[in-house]
Short mmCIF file of C-alpha atoms in Angstrom, two decimals:
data_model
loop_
_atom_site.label_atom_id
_atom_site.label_comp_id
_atom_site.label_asym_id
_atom_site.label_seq_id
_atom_site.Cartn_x
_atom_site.Cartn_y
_atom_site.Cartn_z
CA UNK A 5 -29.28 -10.18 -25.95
CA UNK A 6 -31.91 -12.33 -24.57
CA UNK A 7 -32.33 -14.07 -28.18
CA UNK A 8 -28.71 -14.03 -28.79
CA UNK A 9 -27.68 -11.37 -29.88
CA UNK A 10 -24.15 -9.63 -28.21
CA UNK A 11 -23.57 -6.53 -26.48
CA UNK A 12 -20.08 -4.15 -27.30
CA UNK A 13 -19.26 -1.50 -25.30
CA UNK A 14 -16.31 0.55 -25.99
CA UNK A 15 -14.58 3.16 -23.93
CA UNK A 16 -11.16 4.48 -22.64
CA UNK A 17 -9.80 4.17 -19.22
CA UNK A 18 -12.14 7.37 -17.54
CA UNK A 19 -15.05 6.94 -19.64
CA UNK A 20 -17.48 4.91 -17.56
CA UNK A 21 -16.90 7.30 -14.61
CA UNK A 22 -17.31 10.32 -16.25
CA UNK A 23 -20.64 8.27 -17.70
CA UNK A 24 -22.16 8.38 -14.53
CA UNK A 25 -22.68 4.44 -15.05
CA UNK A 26 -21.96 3.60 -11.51
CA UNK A 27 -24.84 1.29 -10.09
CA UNK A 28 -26.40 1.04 -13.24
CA UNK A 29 -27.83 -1.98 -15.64
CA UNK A 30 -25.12 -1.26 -17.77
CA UNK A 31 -22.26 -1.92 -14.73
CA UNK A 32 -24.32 -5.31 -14.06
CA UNK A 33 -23.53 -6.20 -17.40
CA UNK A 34 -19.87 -5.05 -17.54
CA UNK A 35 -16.87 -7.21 -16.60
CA UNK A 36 -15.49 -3.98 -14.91
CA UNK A 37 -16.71 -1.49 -12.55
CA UNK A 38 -17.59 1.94 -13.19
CA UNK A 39 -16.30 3.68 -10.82
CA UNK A 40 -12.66 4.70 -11.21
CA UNK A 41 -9.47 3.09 -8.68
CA UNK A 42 -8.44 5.86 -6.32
CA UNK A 43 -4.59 6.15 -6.37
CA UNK A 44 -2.87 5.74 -3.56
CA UNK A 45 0.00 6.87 -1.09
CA UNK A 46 0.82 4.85 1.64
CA UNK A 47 3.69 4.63 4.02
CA UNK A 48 4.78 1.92 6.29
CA UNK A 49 6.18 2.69 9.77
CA UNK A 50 7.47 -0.73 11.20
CA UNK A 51 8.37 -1.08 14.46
CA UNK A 52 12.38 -2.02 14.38
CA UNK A 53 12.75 -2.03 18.63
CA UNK A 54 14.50 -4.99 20.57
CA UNK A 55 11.07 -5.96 21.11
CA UNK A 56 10.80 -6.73 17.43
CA UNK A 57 13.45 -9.56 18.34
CA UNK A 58 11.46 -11.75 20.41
CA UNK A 59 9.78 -14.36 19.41
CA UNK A 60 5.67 -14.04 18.18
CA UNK A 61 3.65 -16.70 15.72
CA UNK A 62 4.87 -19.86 16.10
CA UNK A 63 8.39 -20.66 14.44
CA UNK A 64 8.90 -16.63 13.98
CA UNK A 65 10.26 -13.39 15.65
CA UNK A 66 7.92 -10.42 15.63
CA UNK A 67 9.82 -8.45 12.93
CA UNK A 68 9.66 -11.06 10.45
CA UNK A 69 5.90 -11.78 11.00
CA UNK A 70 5.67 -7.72 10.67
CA UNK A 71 7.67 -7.88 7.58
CA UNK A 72 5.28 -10.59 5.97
CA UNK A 73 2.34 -8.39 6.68
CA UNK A 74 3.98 -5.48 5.02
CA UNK A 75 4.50 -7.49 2.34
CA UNK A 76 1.10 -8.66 1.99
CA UNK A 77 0.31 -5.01 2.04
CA UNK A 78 1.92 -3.86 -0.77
CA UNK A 79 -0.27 -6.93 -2.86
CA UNK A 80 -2.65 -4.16 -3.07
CA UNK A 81 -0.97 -1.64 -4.66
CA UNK A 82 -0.28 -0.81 -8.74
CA UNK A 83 2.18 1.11 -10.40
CA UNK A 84 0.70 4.20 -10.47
CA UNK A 85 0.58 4.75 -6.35
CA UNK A 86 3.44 6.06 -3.99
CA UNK A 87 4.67 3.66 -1.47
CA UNK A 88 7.48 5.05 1.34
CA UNK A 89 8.95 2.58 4.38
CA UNK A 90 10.35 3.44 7.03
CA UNK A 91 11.55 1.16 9.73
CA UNK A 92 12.10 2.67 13.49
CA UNK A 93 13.44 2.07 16.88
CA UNK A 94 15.16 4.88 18.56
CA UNK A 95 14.93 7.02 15.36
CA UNK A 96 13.14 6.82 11.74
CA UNK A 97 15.14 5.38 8.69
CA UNK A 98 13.87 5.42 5.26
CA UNK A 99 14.20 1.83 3.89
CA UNK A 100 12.29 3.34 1.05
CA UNK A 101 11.63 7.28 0.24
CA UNK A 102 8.31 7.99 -1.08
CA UNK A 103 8.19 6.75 -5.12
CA UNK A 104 5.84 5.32 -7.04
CA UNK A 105 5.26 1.37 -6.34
CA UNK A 106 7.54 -0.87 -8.16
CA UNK A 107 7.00 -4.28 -7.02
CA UNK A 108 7.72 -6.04 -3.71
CA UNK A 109 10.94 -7.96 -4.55
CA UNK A 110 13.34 -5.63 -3.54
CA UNK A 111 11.40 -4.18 -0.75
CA UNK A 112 10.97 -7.72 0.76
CA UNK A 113 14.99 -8.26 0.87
CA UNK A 114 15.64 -5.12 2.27
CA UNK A 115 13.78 -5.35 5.15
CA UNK A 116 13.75 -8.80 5.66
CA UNK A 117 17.75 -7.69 6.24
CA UNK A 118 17.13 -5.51 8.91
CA UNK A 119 18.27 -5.94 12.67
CA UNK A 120 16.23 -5.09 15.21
CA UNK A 121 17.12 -3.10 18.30
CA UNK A 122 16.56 -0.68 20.31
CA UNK A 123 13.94 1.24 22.08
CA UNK A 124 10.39 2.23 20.68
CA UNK A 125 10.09 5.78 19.48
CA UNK A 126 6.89 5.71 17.01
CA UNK A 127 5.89 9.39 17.01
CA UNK A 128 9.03 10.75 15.21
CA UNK A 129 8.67 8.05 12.69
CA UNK A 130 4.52 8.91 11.88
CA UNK A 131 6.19 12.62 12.11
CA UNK A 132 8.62 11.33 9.43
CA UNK A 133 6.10 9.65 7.35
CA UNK A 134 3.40 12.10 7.04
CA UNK A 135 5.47 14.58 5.76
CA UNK A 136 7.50 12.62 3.44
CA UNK A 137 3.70 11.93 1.85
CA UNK A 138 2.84 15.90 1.74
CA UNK A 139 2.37 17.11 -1.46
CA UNK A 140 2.02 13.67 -2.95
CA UNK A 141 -1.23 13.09 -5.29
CA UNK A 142 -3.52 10.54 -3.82
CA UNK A 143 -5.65 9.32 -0.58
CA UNK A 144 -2.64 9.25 1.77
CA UNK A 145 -2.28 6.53 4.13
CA UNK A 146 -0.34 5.45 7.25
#
C-alpha cells in the first residue's frame, strides 16, 4: 500500500468476528470494527405522576423534558433490537409492548400525548418491564 497499491477486503456481516480480527492491524485499516453490535432489549419506565406536571428545564414541564430524553434514547437503537414503554403513576401502562424497534415517530406522539397524574408507584412498573423483556434475545436493559 505504501507505494500505492490498494487493499480489498471482502466479508459478510459475521465474518470479521468470527476472524478473531478485533484489535488487530487489519481493524486499523478497516472502515468498520471487528467486533460484532450486541442486540439489544430495552424498556422505558417513565415516570407519569402529578409530579411529572410541574414545571423542570426552563420553558418545560418534567414529563416533556422526560419524553425528549426517551426520545434521544431510542437514537441508539436499530431495527433488529426490542424496545417496550411503559409510562406509570399509580399503575404501569404499556404505551408500547415489547417489539422490535421501528423508529421513533410514532413513539414520540404517543407519549408526548400523555397526561400526567397521579401518585408514584415505580416498583410495579420495573416489575412490569422486566418481565415483559423475559425470554427476549439480547442484553436486556431498563
Amino acid at each position: 500500500m505504501r507505494r500505492g497499491g490498494g487493499l480489498v477486503v471482502l466479508g459478510g456481516r459475521h465474518s470479521f468476528a468470527a476472524g478473531e480480527y478485533a484489535g488487530s492491524v487489519l481493524e486499523d485499516l478497516l472502515p468498520l470494527l471487528a467486533t460484532p453490535r450486541v442486540t439489544l432489549a430495552l424498556s422505558l419506565c417513565l415516570d407519569r405522576s402529578g409530579s411529572m406536571d410541574e414545571p423542570g428545564l426552563p420553558g418545560l414541564k418534567k414529563w416533556s423534558s422526560a419524553v425528549q430524553a426517551a426520545v434521544a434514547a431510542l437514537s441508539l437503537l436499530g431495527a433488529e433490537d426490542t424496545l417496550g414503554v411503559i409510562a406509570f403513576a399509580r399503575s404501569p401502562e404499556f404505551v408500547r409492548a415489547p417489539a422490535p424497534f421501528a423508529g421513533v415517530h410514532e413513539l414520540s406522539a404517543r407519549l408526548a400525548g400523555g397526561k400526567p397524574g397521579g401518585e408514584t408507584r415505580i416498583l410495579p412498573a420495573v416489575r412490569a418491564a422486566a418481565e415483559s423483556l423475559a425470554g427476549v434475545p439480547g442484553r436486556r436493559h431498563l
